[in-house]
mmJSON file of the N, C-alpha and C atoms, coordinates in Angstrom:
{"data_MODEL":{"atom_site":{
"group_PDB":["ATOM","ATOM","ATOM","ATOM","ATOM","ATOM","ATOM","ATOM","ATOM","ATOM","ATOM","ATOM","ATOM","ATOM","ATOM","ATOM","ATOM","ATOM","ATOM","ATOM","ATOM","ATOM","ATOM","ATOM","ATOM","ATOM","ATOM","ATOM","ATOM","ATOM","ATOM","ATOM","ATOM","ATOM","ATOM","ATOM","ATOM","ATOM","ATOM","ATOM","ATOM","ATOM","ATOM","ATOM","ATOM","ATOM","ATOM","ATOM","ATOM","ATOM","ATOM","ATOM","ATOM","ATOM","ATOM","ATOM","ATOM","ATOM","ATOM","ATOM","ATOM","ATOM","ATOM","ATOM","ATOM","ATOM","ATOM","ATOM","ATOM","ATOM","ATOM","ATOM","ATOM","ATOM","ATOM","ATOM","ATOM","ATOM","ATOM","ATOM","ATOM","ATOM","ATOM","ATOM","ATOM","ATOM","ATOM","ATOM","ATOM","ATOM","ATOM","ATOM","ATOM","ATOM","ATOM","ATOM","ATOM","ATOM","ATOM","ATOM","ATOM","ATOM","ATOM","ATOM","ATOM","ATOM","ATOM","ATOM","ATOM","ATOM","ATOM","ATOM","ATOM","ATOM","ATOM","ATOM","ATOM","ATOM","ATOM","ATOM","ATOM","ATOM","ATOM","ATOM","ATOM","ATOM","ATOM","ATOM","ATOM","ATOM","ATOM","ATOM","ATOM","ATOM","ATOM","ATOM","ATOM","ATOM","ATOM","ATOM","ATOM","ATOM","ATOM","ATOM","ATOM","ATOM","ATOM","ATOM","ATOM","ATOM","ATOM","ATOM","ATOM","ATOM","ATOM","ATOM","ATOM","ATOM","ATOM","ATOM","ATOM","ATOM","ATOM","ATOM","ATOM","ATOM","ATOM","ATOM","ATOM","ATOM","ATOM","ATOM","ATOM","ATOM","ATOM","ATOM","ATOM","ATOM","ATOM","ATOM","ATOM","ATOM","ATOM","ATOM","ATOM","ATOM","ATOM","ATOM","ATOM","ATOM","ATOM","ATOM","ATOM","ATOM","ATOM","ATOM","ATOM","ATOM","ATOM","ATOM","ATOM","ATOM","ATOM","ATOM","ATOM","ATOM","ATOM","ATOM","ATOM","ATOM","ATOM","ATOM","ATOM","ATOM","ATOM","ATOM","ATOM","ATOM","ATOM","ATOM","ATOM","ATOM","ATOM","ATOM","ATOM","ATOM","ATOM","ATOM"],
"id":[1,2,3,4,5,6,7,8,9,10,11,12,13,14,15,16,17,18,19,20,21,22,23,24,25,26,27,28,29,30,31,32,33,34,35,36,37,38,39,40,41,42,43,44,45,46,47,48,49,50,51,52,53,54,55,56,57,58,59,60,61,62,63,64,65,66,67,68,69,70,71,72,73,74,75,76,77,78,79,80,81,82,83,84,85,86,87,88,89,90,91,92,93,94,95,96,97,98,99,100,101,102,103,104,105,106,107,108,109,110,111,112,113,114,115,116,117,118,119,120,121,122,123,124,125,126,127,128,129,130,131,132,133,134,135,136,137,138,139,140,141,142,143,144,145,146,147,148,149,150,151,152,153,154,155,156,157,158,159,160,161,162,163,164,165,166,167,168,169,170,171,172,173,174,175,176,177,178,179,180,181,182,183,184,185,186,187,188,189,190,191,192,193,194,195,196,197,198,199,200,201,202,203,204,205,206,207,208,209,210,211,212,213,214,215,216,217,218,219,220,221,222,223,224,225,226,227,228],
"type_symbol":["N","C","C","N","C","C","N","C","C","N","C","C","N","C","C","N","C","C","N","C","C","N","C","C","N","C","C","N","C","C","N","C","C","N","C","C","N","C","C","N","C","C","N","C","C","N","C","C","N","C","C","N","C","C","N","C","C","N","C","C","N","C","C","N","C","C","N","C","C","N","C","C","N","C","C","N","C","C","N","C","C","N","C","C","N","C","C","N","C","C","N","C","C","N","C","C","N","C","C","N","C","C","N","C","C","N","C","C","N","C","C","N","C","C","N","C","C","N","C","C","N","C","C","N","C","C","N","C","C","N","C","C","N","C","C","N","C","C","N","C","C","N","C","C","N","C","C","N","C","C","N","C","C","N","C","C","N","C","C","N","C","C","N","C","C","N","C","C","N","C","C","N","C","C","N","C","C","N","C","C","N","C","C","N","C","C","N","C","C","N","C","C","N","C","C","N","C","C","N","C","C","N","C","C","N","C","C","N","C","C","N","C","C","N","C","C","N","C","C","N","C","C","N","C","C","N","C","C"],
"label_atom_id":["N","CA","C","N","CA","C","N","CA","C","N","CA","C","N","CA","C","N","CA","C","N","CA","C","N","CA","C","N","CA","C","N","CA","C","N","CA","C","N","CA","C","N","CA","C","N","CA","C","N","CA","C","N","CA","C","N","CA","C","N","CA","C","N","CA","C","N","CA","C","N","CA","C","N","CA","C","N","CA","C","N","CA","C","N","CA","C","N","CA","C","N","CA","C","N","CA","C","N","CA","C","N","CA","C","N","CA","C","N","CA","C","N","CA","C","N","CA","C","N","CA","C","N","CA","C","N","CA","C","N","CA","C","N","CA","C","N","CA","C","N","CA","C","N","CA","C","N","CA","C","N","CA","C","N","CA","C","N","CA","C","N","CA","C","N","CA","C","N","CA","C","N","CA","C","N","CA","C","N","CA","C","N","CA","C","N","CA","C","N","CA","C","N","CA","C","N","CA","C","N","CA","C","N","CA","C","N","CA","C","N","CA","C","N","CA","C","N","CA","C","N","CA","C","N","CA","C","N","CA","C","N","CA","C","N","CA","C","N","CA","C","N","CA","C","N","CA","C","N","CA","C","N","CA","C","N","CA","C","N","CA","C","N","CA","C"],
"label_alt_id":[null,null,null,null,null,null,null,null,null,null,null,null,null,null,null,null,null,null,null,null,null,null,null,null,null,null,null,null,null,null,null,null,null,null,null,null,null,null,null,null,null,null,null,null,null,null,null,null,null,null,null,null,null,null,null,null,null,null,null,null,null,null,null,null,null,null,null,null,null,null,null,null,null,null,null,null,null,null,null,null,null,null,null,null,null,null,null,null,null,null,null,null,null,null,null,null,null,null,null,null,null,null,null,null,null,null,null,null,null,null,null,null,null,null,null,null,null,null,null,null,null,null,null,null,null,null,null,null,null,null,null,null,null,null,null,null,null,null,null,null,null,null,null,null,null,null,null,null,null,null,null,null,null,null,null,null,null,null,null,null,null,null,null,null,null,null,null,null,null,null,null,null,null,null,null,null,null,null,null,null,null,null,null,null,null,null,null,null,null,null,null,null,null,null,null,null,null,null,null,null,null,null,null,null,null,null,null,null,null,null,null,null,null,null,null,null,null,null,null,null,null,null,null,null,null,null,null,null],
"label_comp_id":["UNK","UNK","UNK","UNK","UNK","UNK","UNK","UNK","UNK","UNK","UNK","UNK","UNK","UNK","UNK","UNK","UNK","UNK","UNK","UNK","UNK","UNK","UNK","UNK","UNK","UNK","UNK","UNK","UNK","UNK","UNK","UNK","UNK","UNK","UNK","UNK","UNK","UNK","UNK","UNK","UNK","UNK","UNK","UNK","UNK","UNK","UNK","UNK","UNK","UNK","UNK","UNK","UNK","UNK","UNK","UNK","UNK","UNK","UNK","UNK","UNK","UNK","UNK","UNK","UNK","UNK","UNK","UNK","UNK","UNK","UNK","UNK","UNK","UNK","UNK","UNK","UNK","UNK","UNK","UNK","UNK","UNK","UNK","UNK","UNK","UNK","UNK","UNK","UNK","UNK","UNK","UNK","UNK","UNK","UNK","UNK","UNK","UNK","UNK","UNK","UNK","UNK","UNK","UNK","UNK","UNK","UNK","UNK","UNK","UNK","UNK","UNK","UNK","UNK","UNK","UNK","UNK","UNK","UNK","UNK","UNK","UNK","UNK","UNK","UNK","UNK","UNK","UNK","UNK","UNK","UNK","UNK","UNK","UNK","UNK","UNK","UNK","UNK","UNK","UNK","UNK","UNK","UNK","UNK","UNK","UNK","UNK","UNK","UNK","UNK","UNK","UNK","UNK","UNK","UNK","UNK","UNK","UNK","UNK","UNK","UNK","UNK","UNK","UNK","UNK","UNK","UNK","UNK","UNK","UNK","UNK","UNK","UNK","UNK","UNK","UNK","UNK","UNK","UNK","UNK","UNK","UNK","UNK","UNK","UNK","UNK","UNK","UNK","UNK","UNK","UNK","UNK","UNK","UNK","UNK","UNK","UNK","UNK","UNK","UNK","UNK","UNK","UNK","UNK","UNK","UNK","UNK","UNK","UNK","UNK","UNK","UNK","UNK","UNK","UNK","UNK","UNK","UNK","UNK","UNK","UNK","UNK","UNK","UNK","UNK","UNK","UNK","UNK"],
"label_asym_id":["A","A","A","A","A","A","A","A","A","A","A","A","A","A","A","A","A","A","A","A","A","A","A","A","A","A","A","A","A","A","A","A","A","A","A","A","A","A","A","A","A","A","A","A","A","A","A","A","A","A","A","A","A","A","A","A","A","A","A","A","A","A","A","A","A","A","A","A","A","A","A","A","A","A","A","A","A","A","A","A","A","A","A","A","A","A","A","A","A","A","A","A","A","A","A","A","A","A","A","A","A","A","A","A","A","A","A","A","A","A","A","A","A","A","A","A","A","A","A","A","A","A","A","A","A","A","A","A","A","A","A","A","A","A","A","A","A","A","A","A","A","A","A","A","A","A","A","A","A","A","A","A","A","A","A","A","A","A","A","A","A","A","A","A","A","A","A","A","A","A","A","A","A","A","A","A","A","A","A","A","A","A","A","A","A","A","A","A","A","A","A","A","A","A","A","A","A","A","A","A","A","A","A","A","A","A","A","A","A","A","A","A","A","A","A","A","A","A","A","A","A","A","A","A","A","A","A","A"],
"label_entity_id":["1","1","1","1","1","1","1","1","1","1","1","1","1","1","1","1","1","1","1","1","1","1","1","1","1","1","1","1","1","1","1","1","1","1","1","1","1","1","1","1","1","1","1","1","1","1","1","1","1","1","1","1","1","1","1","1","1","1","1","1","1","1","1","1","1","1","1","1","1","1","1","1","1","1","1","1","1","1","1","1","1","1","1","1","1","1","1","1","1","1","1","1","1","1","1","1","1","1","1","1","1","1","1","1","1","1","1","1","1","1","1","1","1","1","1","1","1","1","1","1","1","1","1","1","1","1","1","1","1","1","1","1","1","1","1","1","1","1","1","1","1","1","1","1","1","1","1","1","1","1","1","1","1","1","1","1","1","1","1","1","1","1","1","1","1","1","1","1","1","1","1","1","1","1","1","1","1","1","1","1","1","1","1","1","1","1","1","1","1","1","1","1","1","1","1","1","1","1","1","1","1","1","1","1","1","1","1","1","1","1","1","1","1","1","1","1","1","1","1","1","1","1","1","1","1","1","1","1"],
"label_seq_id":[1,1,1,2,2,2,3,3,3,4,4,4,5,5,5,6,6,6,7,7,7,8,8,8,9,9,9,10,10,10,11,11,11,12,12,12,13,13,13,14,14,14,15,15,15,16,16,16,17,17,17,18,18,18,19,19,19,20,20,20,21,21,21,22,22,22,23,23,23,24,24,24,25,25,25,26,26,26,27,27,27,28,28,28,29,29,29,30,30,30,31,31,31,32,32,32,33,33,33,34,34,34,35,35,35,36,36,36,37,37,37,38,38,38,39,39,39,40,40,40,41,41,41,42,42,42,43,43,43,44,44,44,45,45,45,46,46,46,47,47,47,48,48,48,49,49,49,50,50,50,51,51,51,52,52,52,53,53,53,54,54,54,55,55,55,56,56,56,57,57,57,58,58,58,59,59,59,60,60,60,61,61,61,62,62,62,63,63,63,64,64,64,65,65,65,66,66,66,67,67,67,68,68,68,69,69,69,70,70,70,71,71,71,72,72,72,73,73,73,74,74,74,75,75,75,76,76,76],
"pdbx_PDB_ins_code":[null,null,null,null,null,null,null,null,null,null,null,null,null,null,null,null,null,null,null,null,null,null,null,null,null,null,null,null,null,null,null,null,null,null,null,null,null,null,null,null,null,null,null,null,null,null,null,null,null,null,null,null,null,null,null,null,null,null,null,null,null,null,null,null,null,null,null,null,null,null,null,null,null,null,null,null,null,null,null,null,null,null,null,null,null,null,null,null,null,null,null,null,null,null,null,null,null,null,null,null,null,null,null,null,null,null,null,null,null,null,null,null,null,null,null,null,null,null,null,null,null,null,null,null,null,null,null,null,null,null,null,null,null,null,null,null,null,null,null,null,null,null,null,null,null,null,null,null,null,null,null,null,null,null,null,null,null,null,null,null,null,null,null,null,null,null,null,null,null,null,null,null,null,null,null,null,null,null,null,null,null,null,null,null,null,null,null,null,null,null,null,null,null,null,null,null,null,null,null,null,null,null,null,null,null,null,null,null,null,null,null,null,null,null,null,null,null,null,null,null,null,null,null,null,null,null,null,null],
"Cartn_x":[210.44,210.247,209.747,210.056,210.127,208.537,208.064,207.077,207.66,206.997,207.807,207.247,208.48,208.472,207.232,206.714,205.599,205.801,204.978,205.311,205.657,206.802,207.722,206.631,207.034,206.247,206.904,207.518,207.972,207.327,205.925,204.996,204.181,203.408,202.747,201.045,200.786,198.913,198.038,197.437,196.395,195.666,195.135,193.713,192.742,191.868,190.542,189.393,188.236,187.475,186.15,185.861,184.704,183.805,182.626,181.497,180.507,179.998,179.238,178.058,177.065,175.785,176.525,176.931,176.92,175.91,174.586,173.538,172.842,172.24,170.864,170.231,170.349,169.328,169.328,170.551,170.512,170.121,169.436,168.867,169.466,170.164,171.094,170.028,168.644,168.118,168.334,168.007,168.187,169.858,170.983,172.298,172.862,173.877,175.036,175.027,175.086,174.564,175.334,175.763,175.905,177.511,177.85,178.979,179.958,179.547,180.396,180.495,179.675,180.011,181.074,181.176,181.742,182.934,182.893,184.408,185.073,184.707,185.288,186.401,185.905,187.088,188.262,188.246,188.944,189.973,189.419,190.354,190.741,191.01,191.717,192.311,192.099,192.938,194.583,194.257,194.865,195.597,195.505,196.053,195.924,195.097,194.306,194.152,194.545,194.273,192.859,192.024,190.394,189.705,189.373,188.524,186.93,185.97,185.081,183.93,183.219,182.134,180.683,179.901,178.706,177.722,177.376,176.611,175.137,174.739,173.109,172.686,173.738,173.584,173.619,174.901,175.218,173.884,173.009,171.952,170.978,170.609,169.45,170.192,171.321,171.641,171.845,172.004,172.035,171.606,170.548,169.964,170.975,170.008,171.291,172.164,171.316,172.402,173.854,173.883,174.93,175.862,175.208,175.638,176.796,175.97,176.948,178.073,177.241,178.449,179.599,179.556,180.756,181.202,180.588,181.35,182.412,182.029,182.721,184.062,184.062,184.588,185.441,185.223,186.557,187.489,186.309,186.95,187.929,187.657,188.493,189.93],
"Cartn_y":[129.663,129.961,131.391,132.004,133.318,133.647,134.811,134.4,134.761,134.616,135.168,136.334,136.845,138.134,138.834,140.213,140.972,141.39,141.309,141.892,143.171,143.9,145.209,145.859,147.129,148.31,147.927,147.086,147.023,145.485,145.099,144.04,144.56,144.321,144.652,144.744,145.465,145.251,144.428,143.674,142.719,143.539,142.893,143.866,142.872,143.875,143.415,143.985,143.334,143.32,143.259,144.437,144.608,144.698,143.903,143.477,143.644,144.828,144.861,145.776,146.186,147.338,148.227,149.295,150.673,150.745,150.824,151.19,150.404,149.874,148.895,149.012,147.593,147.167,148.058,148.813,149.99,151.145,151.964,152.735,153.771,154.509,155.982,156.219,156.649,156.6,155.868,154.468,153.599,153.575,154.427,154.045,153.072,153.112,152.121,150.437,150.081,148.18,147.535,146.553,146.295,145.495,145.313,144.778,146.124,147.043,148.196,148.506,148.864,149.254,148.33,147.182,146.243,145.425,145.368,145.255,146.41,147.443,148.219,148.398,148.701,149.909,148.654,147.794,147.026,146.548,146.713,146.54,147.692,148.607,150.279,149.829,149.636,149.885,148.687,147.547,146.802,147.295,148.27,148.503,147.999,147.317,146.62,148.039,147.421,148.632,147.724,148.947,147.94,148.95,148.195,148.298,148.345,149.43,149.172,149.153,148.046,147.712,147.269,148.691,148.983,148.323,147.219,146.5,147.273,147.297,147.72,148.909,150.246,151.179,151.474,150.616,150.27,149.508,148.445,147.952,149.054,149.763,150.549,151.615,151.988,153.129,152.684,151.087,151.066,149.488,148.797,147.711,146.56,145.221,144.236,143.799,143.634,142.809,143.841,144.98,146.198,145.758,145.637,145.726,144.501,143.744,142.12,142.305,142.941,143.01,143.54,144.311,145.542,144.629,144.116,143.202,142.137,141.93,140.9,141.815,142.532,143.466,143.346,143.952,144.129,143.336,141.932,140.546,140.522,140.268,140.186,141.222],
"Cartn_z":[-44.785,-46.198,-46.361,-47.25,-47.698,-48.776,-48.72,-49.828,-51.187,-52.409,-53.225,-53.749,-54.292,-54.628,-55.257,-54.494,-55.49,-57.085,-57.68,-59.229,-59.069,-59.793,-59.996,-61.291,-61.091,-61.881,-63.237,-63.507,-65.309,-65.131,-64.919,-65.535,-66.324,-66.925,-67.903,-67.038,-67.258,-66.408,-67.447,-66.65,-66.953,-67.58,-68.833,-69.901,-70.259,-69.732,-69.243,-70.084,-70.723,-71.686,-70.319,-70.056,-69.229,-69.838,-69.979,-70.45,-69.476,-69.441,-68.067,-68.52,-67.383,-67.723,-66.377,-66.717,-65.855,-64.887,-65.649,-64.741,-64.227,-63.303,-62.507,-63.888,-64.434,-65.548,-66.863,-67.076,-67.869,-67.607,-66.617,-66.145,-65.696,-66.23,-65.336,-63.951,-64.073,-62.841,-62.2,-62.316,-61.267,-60.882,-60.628,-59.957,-60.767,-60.217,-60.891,-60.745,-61.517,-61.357,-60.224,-59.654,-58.925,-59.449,-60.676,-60.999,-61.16,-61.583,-61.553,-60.316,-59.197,-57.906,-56.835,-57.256,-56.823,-57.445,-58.8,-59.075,-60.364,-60.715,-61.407,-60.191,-59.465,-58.638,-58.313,-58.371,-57.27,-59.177,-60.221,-61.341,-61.492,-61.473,-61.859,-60.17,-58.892,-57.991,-58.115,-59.248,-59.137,-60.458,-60.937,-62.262,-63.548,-64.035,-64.806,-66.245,-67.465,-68.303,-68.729,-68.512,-68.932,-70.284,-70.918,-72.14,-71.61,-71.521,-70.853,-71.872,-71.804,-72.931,-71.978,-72.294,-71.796,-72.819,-72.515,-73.44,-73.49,-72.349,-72.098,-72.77,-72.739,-73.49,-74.771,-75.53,-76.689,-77.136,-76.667,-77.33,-77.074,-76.842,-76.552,-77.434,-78.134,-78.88,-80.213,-80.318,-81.856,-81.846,-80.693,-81.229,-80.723,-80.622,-80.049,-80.977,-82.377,-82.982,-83.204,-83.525,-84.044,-82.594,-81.787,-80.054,-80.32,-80.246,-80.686,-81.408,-83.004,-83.881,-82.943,-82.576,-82.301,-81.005,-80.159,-79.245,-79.795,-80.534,-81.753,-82.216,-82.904,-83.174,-82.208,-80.986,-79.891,-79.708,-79.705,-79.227,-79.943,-81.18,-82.368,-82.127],
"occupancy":[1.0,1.0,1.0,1.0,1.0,1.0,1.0,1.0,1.0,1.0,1.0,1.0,1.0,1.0,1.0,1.0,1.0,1.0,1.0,1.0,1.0,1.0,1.0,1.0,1.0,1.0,1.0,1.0,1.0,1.0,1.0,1.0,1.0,1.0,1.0,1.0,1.0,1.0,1.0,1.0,1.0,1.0,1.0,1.0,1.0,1.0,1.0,1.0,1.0,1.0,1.0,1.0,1.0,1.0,1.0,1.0,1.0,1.0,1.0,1.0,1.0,1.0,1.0,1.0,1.0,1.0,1.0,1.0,1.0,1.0,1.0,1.0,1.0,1.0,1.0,1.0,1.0,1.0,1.0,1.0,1.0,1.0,1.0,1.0,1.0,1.0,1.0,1.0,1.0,1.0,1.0,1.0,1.0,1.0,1.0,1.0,1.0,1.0,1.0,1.0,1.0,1.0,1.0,1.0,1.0,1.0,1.0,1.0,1.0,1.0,1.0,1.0,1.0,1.0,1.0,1.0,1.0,1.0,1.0,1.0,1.0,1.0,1.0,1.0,1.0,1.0,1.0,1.0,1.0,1.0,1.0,1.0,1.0,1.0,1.0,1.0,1.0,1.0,1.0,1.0,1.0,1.0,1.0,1.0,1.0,1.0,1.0,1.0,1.0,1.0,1.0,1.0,1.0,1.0,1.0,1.0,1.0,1.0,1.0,1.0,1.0,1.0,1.0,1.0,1.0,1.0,1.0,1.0,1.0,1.0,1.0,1.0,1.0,1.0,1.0,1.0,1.0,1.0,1.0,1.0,1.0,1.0,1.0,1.0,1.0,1.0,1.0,1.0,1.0,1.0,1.0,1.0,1.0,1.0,1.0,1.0,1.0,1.0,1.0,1.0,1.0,1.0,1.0,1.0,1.0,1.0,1.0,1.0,1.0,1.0,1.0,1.0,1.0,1.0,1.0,1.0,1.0,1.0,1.0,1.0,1.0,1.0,1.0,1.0,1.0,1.0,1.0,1.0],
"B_iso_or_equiv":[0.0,0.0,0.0,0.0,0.0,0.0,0.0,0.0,0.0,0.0,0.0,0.0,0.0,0.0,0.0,0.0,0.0,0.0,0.0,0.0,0.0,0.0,0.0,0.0,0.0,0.0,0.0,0.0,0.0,0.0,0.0,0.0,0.0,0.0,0.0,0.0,0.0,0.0,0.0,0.0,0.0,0.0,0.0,0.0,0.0,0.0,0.0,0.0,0.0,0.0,0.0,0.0,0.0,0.0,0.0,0.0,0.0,0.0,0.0,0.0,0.0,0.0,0.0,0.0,0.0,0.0,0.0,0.0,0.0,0.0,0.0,0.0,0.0,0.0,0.0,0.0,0.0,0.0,0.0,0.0,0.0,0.0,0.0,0.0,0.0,0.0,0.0,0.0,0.0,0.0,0.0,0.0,0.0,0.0,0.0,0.0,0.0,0.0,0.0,0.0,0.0,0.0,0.0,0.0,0.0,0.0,0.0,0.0,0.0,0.0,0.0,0.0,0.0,0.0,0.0,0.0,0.0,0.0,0.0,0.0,0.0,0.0,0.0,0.0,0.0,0.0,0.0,0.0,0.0,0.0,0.0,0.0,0.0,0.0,0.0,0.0,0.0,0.0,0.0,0.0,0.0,0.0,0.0,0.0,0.0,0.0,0.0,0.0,0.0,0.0,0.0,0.0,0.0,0.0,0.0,0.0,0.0,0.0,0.0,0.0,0.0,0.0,0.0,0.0,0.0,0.0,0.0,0.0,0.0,0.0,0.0,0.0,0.0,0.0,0.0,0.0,0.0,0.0,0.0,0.0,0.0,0.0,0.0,0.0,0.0,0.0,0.0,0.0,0.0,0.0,0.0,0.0,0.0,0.0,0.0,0.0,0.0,0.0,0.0,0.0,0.0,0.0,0.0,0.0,0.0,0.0,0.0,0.0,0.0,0.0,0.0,0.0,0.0,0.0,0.0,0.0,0.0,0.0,0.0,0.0,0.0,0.0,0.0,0.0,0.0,0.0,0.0,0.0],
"pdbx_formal_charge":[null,null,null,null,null,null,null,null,null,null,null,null,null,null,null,null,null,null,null,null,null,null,null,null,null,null,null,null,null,null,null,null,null,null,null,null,null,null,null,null,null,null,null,null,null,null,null,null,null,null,null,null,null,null,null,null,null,null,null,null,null,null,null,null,null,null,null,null,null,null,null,null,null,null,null,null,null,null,null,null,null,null,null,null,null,null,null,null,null,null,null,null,null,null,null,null,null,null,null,null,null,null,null,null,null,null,null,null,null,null,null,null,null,null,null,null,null,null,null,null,null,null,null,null,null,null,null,null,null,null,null,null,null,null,null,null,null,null,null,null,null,null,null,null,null,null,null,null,null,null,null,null,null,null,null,null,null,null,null,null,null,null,null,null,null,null,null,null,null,null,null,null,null,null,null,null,null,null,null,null,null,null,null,null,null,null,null,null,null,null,null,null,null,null,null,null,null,null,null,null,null,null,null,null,null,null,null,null,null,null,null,null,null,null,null,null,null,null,null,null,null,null,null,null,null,null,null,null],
"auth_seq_id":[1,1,1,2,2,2,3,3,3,4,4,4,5,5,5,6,6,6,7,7,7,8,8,8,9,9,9,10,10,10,11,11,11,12,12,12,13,13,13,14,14,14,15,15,15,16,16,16,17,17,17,18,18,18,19,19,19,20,20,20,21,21,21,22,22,22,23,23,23,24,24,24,25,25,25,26,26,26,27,27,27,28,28,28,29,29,29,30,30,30,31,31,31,32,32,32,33,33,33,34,34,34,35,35,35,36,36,36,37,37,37,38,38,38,39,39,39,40,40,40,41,41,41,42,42,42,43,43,43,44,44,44,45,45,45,46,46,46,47,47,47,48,48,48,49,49,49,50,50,50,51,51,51,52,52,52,53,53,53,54,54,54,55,55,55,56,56,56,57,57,57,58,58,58,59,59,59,60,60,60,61,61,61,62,62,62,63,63,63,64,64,64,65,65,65,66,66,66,67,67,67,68,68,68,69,69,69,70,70,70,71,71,71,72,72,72,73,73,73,74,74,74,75,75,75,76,76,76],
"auth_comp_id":["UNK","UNK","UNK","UNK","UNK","UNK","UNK","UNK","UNK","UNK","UNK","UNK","UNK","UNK","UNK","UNK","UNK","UNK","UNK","UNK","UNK","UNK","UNK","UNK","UNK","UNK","UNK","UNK","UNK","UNK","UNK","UNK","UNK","UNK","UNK","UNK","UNK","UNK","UNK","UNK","UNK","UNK","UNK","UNK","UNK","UNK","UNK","UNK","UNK","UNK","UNK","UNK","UNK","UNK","UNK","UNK","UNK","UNK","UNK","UNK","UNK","UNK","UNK","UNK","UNK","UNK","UNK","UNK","UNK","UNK","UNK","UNK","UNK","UNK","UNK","UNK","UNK","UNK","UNK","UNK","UNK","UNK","UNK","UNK","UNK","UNK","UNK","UNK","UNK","UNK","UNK","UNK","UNK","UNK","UNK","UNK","UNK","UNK","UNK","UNK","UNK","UNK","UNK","UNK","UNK","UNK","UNK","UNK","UNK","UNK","UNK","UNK","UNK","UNK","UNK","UNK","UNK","UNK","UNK","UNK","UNK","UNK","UNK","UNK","UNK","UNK","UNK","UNK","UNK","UNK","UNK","UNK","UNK","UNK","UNK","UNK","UNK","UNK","UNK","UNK","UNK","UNK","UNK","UNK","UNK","UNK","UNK","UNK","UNK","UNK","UNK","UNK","UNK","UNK","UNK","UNK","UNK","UNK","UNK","UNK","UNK","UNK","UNK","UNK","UNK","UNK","UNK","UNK","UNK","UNK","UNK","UNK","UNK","UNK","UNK","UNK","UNK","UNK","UNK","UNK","UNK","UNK","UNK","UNK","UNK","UNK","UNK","UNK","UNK","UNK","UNK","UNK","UNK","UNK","UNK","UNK","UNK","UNK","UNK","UNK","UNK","UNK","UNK","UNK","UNK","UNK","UNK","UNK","UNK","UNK","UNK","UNK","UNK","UNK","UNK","UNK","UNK","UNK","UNK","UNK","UNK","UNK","UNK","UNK","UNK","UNK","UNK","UNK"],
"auth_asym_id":["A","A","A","A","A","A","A","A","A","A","A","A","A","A","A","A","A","A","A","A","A","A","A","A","A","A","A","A","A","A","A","A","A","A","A","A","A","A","A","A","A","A","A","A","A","A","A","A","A","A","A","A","A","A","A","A","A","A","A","A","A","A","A","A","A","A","A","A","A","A","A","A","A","A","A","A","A","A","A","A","A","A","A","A","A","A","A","A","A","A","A","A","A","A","A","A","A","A","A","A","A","A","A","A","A","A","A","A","A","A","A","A","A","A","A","A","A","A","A","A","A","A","A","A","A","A","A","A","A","A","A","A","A","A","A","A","A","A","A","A","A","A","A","A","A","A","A","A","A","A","A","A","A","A","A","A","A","A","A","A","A","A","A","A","A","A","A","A","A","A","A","A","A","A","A","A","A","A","A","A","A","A","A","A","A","A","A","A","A","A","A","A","A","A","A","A","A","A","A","A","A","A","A","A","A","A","A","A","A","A","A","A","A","A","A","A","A","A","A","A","A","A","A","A","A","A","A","A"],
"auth_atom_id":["N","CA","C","N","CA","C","N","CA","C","N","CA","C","N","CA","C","N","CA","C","N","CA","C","N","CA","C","N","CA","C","N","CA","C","N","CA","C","N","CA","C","N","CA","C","N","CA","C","N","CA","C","N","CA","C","N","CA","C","N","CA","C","N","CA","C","N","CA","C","N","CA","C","N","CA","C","N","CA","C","N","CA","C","N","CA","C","N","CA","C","N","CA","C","N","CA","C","N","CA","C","N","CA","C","N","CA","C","N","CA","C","N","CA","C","N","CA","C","N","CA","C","N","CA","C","N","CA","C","N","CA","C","N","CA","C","N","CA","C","N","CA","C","N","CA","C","N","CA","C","N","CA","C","N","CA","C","N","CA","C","N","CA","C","N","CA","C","N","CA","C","N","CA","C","N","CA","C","N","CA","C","N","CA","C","N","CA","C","N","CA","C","N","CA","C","N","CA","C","N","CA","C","N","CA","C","N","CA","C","N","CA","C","N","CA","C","N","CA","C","N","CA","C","N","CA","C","N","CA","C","N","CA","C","N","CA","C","N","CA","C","N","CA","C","N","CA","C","N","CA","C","N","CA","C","N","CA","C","N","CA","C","N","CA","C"],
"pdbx_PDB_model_num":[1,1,1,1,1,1,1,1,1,1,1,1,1,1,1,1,1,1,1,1,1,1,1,1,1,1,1,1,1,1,1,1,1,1,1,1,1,1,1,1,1,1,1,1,1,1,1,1,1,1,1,1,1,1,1,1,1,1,1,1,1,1,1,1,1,1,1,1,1,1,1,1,1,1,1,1,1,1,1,1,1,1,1,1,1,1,1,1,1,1,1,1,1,1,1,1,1,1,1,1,1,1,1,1,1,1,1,1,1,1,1,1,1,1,1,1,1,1,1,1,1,1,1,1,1,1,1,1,1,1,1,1,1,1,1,1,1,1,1,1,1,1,1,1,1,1,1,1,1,1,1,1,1,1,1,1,1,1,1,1,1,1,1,1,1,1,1,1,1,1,1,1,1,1,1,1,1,1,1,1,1,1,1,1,1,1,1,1,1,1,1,1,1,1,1,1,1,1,1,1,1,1,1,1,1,1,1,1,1,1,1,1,1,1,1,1,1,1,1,1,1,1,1,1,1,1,1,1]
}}}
C-alpha cells in the first residue's frame, strides 16, 4: 500500500486565531512565553496564515474587558 498523497501548493493554509501571551506572563523582560517559543514557529513553518492575538498586552493597553470585547470581535 502506497501512502496517500501530500497536500499540493493550490490548498488553502489552515487559519489560525492565535490566542496567546508573547511574553513570560506578559513581561517583554521576562523573554518570550513558552507557547510562542514552542509552537508559533512550527505554525508559519507549516504555512498556517495566523491571526496573532496578544491577549496579555492588549489587556494591560486597554483593560480586560475592551481586551475581550475585541477578542469577540475577531471571533466574530
Amino acid at each position: 500500500m502506497s501512502a496517500p498523497p501530500l497536500p499540493t501548493a493550490s490548498c488553502k493554509p489552515l487559519k489560525v486565531l492565535y490566542v496567546v501571551m508573547k511574553h513570560d506572563y506578559g513581561v517583554p523582560e521576562q523573554g518570550l512565553s513558552y507557547e510562542h517559543a514552542n509552537f508559533y514557529g512550527s505554525l508559519v513553518h507549516m504555512g498556517c496564515d495566523i491571526l496573532y492575538f496578544d491577549f496579555a498586552t492588549l489587556s494591560k493597553a486597554h483593560g480586560r474587558t475592551r481586551m475581550n470585547e475585541r477578542l469577540r470581535e475577531v471571533v466574530d
